[in-house]
PDB file of C-alpha atoms in Angstrom:
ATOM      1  CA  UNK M   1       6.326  -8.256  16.069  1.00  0.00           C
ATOM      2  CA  UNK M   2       6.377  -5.638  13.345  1.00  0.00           C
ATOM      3  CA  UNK M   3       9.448  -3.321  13.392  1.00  0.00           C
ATOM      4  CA  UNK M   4       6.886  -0.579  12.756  1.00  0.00           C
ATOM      5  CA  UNK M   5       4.069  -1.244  14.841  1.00  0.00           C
ATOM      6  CA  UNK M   6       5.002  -1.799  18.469  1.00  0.00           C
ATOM      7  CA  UNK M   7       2.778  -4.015  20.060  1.00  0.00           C
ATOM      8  CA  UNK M   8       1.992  -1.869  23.217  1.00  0.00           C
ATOM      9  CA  UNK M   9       0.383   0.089  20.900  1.00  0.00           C
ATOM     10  CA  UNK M  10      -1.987  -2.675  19.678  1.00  0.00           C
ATOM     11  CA  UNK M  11      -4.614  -2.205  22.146  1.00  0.00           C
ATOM     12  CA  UNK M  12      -4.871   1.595  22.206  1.00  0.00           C
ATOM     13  CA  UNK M  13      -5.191   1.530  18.216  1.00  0.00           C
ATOM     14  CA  UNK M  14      -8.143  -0.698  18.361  1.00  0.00           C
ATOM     15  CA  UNK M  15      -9.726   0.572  20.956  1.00  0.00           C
ATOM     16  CA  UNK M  16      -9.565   4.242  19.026  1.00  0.00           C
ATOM     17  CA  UNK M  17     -11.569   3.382  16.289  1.00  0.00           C
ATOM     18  CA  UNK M  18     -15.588   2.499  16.641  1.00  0.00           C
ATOM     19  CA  UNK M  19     -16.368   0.331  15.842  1.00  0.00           C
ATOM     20  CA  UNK M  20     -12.949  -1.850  17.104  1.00  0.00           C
ATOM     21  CA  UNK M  21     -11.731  -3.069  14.032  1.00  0.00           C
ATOM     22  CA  UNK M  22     -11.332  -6.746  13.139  1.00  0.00           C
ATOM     23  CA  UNK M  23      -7.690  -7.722  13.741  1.00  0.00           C
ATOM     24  CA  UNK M  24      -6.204 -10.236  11.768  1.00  0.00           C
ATOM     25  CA  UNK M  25      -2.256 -11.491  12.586  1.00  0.00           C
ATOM     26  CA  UNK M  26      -0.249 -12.769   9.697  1.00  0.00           C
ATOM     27  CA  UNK M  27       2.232 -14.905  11.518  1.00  0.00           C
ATOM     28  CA  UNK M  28       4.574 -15.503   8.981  1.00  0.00           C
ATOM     29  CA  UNK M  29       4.213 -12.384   6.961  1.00  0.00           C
ATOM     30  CA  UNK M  30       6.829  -9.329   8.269  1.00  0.00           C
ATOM     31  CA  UNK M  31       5.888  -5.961   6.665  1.00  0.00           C
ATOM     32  CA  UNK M  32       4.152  -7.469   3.330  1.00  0.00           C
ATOM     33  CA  UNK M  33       1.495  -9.940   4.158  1.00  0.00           C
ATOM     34  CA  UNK M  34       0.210  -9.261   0.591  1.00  0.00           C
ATOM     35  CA  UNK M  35       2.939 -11.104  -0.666  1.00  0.00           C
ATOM     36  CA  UNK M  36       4.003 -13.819   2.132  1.00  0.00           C
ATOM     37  CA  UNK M  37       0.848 -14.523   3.436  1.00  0.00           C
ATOM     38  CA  UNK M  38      -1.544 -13.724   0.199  1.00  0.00           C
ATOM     39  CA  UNK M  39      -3.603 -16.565   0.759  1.00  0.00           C
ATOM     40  CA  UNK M  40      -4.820 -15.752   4.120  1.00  0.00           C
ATOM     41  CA  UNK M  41      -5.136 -11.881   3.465  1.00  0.00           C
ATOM     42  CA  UNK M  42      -7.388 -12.925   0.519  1.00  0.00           C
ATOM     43  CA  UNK M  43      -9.648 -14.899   2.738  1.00  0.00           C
ATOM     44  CA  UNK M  44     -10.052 -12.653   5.817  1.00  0.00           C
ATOM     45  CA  UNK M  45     -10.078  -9.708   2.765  1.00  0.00           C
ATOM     46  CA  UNK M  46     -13.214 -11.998   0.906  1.00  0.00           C
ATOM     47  CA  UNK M  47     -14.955 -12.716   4.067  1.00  0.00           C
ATOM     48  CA  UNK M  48     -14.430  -8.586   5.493  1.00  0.00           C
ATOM     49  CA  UNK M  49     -15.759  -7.454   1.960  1.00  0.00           C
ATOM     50  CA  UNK M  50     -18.908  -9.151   2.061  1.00  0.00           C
ATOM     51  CA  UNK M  51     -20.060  -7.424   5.073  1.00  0.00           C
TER      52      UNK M  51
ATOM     53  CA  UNK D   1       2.361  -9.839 -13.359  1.00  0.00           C
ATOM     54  CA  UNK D   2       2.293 -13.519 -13.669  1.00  0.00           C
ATOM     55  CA  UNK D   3      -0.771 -15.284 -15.442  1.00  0.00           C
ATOM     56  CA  UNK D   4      -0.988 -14.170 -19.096  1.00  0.00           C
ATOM     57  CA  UNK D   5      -4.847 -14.113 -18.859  1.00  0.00           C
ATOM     58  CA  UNK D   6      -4.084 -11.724 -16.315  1.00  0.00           C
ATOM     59  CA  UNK D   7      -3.235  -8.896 -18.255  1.00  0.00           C
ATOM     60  CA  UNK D   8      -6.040  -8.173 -20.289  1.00  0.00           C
ATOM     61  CA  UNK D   9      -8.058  -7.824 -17.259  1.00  0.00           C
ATOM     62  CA  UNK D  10      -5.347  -5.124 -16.175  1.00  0.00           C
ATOM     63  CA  UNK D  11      -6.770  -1.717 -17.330  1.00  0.00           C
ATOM     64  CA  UNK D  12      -3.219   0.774 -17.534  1.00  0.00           C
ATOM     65  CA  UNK D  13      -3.443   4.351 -17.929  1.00  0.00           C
ATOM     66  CA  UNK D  14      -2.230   7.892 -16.172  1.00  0.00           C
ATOM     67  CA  UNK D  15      -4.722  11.035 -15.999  1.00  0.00           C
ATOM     68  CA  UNK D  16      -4.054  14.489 -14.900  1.00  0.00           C
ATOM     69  CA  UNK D  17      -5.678  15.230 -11.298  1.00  0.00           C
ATOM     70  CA  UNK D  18      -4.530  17.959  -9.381  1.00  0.00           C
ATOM     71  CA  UNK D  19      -1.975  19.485 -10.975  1.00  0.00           C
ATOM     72  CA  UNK D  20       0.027  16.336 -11.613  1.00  0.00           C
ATOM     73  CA  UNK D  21      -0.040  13.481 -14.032  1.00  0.00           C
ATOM     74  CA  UNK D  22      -0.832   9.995 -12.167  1.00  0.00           C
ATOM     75  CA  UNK D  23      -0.595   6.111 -13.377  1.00  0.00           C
ATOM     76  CA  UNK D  24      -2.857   3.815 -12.013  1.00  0.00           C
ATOM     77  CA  UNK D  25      -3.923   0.104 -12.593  1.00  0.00           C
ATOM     78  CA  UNK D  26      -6.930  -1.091 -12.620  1.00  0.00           C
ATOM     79  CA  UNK D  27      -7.775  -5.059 -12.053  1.00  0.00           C
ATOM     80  CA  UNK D  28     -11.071  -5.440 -13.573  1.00  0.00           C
ATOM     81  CA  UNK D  29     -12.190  -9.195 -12.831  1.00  0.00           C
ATOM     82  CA  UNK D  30     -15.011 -10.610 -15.285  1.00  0.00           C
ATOM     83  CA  UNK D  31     -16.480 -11.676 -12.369  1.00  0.00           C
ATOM     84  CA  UNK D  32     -16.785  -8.927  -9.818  1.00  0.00           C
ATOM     85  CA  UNK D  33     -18.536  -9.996  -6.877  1.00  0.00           C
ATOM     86  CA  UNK D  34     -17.106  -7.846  -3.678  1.00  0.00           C
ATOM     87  CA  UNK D  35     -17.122  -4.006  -3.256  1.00  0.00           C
ATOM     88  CA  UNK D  36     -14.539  -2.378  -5.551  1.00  0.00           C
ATOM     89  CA  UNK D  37     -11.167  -1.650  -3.394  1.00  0.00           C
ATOM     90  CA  UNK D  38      -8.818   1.392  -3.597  1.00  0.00           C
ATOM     91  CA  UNK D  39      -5.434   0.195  -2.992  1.00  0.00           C
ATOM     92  CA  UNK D  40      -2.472   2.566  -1.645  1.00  0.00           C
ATOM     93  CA  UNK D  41       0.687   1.444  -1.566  1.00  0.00           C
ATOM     94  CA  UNK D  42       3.159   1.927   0.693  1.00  0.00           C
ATOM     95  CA  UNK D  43       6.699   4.170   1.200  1.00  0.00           C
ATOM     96  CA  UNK D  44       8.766   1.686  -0.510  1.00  0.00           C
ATOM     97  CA  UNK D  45       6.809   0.521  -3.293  1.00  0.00           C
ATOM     98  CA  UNK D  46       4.387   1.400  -6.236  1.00  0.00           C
ATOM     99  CA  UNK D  47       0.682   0.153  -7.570  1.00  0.00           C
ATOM    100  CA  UNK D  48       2.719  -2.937  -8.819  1.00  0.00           C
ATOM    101  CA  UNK D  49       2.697  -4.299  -4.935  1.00  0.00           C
ATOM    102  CA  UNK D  50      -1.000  -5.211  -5.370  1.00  0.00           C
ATOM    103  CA  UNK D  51      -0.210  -7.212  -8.817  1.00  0.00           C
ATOM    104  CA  UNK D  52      -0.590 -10.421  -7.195  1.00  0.00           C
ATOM    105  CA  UNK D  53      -2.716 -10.057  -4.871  1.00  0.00           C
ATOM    106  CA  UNK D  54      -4.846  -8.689  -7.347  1.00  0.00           C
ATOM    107  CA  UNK D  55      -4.476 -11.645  -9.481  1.00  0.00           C
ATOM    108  CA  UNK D  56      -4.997 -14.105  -6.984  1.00  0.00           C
ATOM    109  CA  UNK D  57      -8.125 -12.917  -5.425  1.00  0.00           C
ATOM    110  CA  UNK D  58      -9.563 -12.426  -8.489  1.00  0.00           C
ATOM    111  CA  UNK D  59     -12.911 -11.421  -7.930  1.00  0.00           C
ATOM    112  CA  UNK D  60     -12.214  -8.305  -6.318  1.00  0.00           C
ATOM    113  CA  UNK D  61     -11.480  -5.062  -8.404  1.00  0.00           C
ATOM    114  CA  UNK D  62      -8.970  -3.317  -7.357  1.00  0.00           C
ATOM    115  CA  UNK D  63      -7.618   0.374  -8.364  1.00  0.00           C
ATOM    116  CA  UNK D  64      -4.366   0.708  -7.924  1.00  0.00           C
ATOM    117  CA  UNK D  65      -2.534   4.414  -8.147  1.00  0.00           C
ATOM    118  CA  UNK D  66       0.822   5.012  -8.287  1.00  0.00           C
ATOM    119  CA  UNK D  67       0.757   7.670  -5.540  1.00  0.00           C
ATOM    120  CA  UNK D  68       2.540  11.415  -6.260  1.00  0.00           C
ATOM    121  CA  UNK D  69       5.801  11.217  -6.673  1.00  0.00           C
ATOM    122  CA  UNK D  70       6.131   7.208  -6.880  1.00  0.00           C
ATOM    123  CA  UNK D  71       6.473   4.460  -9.569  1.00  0.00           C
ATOM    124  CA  UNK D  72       5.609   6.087 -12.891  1.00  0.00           C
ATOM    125  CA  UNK D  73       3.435   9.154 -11.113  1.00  0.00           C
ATOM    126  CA  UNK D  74       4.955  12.662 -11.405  1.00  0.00           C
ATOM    127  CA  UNK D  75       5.930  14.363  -8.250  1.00  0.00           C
ATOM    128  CA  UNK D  76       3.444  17.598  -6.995  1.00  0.00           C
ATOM    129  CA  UNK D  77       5.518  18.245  -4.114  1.00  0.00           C
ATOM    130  CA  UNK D  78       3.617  18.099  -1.272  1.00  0.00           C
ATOM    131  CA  UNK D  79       3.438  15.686   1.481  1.00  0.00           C
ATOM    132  CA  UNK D  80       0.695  15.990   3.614  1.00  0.00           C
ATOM    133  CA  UNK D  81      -1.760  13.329   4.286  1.00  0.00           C
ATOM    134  CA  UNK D  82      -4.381  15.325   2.822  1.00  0.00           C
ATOM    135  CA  UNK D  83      -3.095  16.131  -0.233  1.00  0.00           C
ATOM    136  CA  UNK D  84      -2.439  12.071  -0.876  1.00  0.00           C
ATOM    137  CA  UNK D  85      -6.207  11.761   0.164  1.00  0.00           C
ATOM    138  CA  UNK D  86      -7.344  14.123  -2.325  1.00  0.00           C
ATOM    139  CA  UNK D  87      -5.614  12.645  -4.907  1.00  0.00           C
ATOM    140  CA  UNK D  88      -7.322   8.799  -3.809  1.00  0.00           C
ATOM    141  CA  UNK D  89     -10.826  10.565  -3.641  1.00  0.00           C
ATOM    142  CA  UNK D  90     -10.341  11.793  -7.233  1.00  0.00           C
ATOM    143  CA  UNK D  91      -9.448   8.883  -8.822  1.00  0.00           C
ATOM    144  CA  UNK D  92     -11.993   6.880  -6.987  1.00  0.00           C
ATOM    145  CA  UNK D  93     -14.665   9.557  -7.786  1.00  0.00           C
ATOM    146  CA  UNK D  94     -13.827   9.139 -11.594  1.00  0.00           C
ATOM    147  CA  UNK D  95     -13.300   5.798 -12.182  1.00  0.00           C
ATOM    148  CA  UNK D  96     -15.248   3.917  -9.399  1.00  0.00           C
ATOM    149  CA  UNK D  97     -18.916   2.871  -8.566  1.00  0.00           C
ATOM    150  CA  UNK D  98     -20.234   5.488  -5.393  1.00  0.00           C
ATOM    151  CA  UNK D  99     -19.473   2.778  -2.906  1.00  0.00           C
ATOM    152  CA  UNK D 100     -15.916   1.317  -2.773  1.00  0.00           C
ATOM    153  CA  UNK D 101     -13.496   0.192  -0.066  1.00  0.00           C
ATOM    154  CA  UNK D 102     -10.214   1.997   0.854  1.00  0.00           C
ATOM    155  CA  UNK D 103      -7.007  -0.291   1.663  1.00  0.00           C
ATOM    156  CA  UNK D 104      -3.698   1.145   2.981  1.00  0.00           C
ATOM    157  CA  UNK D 105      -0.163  -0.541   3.715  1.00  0.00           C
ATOM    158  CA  UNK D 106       2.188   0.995   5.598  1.00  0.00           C
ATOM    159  CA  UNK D 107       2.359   4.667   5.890  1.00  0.00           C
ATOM    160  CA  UNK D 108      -0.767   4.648   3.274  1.00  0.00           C
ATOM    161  CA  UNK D 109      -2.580   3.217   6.583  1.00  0.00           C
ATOM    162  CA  UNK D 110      -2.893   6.939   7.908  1.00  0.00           C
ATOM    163  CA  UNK D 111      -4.141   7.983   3.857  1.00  0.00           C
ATOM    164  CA  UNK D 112      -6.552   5.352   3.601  1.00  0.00           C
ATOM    165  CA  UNK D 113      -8.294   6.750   7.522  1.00  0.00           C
ATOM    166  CA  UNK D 114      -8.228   9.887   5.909  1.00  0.00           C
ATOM    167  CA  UNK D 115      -9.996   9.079   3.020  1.00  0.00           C
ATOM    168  CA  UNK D 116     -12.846   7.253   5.160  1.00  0.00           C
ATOM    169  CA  UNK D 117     -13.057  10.667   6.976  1.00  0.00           C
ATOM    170  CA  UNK D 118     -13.350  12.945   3.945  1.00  0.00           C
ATOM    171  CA  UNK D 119     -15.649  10.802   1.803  1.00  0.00           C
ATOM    172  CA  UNK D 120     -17.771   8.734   4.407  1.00  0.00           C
ATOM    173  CA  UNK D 121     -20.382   8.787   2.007  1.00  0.00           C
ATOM    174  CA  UNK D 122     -18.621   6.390  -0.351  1.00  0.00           C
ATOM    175  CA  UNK D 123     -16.081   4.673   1.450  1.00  0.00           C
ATOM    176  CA  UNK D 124     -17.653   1.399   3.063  1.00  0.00           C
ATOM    177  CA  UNK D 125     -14.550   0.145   4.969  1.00  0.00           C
ATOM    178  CA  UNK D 126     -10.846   0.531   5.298  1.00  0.00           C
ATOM    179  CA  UNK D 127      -8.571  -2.169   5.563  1.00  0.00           C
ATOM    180  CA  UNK D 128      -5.234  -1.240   7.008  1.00  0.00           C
ATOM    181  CA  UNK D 129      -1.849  -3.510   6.035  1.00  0.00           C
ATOM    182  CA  UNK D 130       0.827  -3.565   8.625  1.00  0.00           C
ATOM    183  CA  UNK D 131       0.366   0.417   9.506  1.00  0.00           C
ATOM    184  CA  UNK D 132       2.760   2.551  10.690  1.00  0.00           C
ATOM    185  CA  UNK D 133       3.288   4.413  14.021  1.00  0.00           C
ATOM    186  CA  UNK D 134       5.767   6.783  15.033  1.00  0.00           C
ATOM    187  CA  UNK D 135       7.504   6.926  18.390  1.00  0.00           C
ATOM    188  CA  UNK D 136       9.473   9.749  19.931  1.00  0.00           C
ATOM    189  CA  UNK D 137       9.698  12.908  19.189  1.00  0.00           C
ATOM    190  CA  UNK D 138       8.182  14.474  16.487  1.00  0.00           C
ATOM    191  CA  UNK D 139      11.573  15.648  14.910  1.00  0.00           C
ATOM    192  CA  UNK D 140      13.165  12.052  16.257  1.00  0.00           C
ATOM    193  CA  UNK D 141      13.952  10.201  12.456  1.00  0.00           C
ATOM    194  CA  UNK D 142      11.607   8.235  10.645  1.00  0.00           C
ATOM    195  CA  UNK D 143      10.804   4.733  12.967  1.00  0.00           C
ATOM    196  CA  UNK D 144      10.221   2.629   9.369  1.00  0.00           C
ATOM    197  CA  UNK D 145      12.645   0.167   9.948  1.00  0.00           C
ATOM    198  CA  UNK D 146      14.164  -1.105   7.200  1.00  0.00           C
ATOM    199  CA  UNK D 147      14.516   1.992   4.820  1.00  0.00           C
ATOM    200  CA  UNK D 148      16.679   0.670   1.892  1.00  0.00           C
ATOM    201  CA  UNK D 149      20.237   1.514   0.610  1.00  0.00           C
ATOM    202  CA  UNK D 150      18.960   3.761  -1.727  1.00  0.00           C
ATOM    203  CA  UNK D 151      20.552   2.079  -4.864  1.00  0.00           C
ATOM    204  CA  UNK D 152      20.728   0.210  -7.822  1.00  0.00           C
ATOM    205  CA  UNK D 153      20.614  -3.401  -8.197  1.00  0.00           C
ATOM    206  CA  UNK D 154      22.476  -5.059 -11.315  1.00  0.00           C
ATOM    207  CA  UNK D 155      20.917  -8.040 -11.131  1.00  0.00           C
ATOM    208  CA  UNK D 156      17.321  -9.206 -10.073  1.00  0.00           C
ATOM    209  CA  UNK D 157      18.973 -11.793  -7.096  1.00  0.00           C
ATOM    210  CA  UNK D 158      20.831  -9.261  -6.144  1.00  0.00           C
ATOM    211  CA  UNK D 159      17.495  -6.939  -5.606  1.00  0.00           C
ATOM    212  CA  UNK D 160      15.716 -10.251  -3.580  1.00  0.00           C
ATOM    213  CA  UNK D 161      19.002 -10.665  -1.464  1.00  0.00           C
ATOM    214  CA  UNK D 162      18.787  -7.128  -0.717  1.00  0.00           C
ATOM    215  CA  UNK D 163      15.197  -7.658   0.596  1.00  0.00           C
ATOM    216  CA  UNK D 164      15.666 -10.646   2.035  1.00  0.00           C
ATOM    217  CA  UNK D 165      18.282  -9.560   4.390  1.00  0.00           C
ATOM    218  CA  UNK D 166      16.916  -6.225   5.319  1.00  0.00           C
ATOM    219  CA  UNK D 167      12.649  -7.637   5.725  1.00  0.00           C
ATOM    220  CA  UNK D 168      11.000  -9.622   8.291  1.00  0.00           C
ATOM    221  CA  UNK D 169       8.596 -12.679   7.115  1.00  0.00           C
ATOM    222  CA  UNK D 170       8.909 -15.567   5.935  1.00  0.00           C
ATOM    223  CA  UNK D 171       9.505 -15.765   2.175  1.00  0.00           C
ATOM    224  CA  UNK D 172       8.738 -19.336   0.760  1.00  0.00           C
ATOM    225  CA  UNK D 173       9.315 -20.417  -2.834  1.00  0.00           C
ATOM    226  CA  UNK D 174       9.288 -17.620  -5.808  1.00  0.00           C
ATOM    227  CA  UNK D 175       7.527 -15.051  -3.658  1.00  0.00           C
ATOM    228  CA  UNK D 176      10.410 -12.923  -3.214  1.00  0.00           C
ATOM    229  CA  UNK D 177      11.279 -13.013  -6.774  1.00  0.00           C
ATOM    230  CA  UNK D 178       7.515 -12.248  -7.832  1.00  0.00           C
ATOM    231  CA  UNK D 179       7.557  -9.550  -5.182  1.00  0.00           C
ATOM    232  CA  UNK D 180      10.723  -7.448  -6.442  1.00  0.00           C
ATOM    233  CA  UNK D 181       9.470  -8.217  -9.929  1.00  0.00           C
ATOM    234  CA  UNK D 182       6.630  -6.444  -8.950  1.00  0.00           C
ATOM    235  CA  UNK D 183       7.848  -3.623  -6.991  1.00  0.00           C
ATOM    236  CA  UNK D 184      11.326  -2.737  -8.284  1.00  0.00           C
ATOM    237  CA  UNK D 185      11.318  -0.624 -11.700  1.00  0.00           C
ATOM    238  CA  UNK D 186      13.350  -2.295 -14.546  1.00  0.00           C
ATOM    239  CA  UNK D 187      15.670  -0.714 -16.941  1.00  0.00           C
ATOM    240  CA  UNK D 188      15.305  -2.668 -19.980  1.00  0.00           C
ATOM    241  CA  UNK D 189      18.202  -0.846 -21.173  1.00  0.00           C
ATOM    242  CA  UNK D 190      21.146  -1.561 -18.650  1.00  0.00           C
ATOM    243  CA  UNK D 191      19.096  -4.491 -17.218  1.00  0.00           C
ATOM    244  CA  UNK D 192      19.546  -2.849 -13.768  1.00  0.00           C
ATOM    245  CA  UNK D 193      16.989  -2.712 -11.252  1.00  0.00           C
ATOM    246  CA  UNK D 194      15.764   0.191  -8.524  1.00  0.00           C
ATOM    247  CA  UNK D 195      13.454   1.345  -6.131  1.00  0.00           C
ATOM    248  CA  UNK D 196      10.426   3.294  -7.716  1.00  0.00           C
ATOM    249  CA  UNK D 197      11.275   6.464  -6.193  1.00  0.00           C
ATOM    250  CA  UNK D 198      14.654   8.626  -6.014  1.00  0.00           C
ATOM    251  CA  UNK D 199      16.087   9.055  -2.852  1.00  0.00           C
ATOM    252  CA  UNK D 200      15.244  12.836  -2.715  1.00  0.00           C
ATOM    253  CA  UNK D 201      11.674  11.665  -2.758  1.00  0.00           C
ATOM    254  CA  UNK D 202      12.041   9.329  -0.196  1.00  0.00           C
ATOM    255  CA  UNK D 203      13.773  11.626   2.040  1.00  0.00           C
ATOM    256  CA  UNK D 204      11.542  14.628   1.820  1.00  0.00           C
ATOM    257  CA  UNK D 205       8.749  12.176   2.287  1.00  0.00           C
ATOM    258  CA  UNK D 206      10.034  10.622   5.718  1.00  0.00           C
ATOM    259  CA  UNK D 207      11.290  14.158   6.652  1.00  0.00           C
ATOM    260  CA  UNK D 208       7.818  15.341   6.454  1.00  0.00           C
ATOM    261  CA  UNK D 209       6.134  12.409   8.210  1.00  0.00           C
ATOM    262  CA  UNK D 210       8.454  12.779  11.063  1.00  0.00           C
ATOM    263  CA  UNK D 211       7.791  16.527  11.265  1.00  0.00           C
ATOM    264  CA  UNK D 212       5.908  18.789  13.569  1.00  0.00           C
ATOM    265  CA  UNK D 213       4.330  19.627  10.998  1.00  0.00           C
ATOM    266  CA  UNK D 214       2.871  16.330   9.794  1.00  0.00           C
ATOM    267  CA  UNK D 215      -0.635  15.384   9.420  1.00  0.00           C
ATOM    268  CA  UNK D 216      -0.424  10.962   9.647  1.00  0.00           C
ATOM    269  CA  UNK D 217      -1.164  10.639  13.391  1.00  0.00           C
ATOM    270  CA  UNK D 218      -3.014   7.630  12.886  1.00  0.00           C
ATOM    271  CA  UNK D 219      -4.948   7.469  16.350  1.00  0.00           C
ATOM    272  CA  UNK D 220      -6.490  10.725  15.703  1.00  0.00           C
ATOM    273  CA  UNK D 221      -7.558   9.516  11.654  1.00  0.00           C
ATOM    274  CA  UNK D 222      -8.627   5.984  13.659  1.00  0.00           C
ATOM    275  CA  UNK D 223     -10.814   8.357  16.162  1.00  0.00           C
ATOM    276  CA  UNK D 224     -12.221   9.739  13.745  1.00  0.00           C
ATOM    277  CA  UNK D 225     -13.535   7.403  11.056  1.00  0.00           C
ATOM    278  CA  UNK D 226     -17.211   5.392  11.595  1.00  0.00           C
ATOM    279  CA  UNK D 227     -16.425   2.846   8.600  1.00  0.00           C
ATOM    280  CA  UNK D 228     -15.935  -1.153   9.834  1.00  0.00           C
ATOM    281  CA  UNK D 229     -12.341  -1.532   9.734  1.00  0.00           C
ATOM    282  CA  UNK D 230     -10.089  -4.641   9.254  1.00  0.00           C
ATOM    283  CA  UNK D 231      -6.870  -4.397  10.546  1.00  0.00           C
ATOM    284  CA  UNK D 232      -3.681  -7.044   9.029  1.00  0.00           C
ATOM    285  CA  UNK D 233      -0.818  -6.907  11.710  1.00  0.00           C
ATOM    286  CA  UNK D 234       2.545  -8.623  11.275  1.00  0.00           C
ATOM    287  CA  UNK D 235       3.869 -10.430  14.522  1.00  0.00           C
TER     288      UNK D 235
END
C-alpha cells in the first residue's frame, strides 16, 4: 500500500465523493505511477477523458 | 524531455498572476483529441514530473505550472489550499479552452478538489494521483513518507540511488533516470543536481499542511465536488 494513503481510508474516500470515483490501482507503481506505470495511467487517463 | 520532436510541441513561458511570477509548460499535441488537462504537481517535484507522461500520451494537452514557490516559480508566501487554487484557475482561465480537466498528485490531490469546487463551471473532471491523507493530530508532523535529505546530489546516479532507496514502486529500465532527469534541477555550472525547492520551502509548506490551521482536508474538498472523478492509488 501507499505510505501516504492508508488503505482503511480507501473506502470512506470514495464513498465521500458523488459520484464514487473510478478507482484505478497501479500495482507496481509506489508514489509516481506517472512514471512507473505510465502506460497504464495513459490508458485508464484516455479512456476517463473521453467521458 | 526525451523525443526531440517533442520539444517544439512544448510551449515554455512564466507570467505574472497574483502577485508572483509563475513558469509553466504547456504540451500542445498537433493532434488534440481529449479535454485539455491541468496538471499539479506534487510536494517533491516541479511541472517537469508530467514531461513524459506528457510525451507519451500524446494526444492530450496538458498545462503544466510550476506551482508558487517550486521549480523555476517565485515564492508568494502563502500556503493555503486556496491560494494554490487561485493560482491553477488563473492560468487555466488565460491560457485554456472553458472546459478543461484538473489532475493532482500527491498533496496537489486536495488543490486539484478545490479547483473543481471553485470553478465547476469549467472543470469537467479531476483525476487524483496517489493523494495524500493525514493521520493524527493536526500538529502531529507531516505523514508524507519519504521526505528527502534535503541536499545536493553530485552526480545524476547518485540522485536515482537516492530515490531508489527512499520510494516505493517498481522502477524498470531508464525510468528512474528519465524521472530525476525530469524532476531534479541541474546546475550546468557545478554539474550538481537538487530538489526544485529549498528546504525552507519545503518546511514551511509541510508545517502548514500539518497545521490547525490548514485548509487540504481532502474528504471535505471530495464532499464537496460534483465533477466524475478518477482516482490512481498505489498498493
Amino acid at each position: 500500500m501507499s505510505k501516504r494513503f492508508p488503505l482503511t481510508t480507501e473506502q470512506p474516500f470514495l464513498q465521500a465523493f458523488t459520484p464514487e470515483p473510478k478507482l484505478v490501482v497501479c500495482p507496481r507503481s509506489g508514489h509516481f505511477p506517472t512514471a512507473t506505470e505510465s502506460e497504464s495511467v495513459i490508458e485508464e487517463l484516455k479512456r476517463f477523458l473521453v467521458r | 524531455m526525451k523525443a526531440e520532436m517533442g520539444i517544439e510541441l512544448w510551449r515554455t513561458k512564466y507570467h505574472t498572476i497574483n502577485g508572483f511570477k509563475q513558469f509553466y509548460r504547456d504540451w500542445q499535441p498537433r493532434d488534440e483529441t481529449y479535454l485539455p488537462v491541468l496538471a499539479l504537481h506534487g510536494s517533491l517535484t516541479h511541472s517537469g514530473m508530467w514531461i513524459a507522461l506528457a510525451e507519451a500520451a500524446d494526444s492530450i494537452r496538458m498545462l503544466c505550472p510550476d506551482q508558487r514557490g517550486f521549480g523555476l516559480s517565485e515564492d508568494p508566501g502563502n500556503d493555503s489550499c486556496a491560494e494554490f487554487a487561485l493560482d491553477a484557475l488563473a492560468l487555466g482561465r488565460e491560457l485554456l479552452p472553458e472546459r478543461y480537466v484538473v489532475m493532482g498528485h500527491s498533496f496537489a490531490c486536495s488543490i486539484a478538489l478545490e479547483v473543481a469546487h471553485m470553478a465547476a463551471g469549467q472543470v469537467a473532471a479531476v483525476v487524483l494521483i496517489d493523494p495524500v491523507v493525514h493521520t493524527g493530530t493536526p500538529s502531529a508532523a507531516p505523514t508524507e513518507a519519504s521526505a528527502p535529505l534535503l541536499r545536493t546530489f553530485a552526480t545524476l546516479e547518485e540522485a536515482e540511488r537516492h530515490f531508489r532507496e527512499t520510494e516505493e514502486g517498481e522502477w524498470a529500465g531508464d525510468m528512474l533516470r528519465c524521472f530525476v532527469q525530469d524532476t531534479m534541477m541541474h546546475d550546468s555550472e557545478s554539474g550538481t543536481w537538487r530538489f526544485p525547492y529549498t528546504p525552507a520551502r519545503l518546511h514551511r509548506l509541510r508545517a502548514f499542511t500539518s497545521s490547525p490551521e490548514n485548509d487540504y482536508n481532502l474528504f471535505k474538498k471530495a464532499e464537496a465536488v460534483r465533477c466524475p472523478c478518477s482516482r490512481f492509488a498505489a498498493v
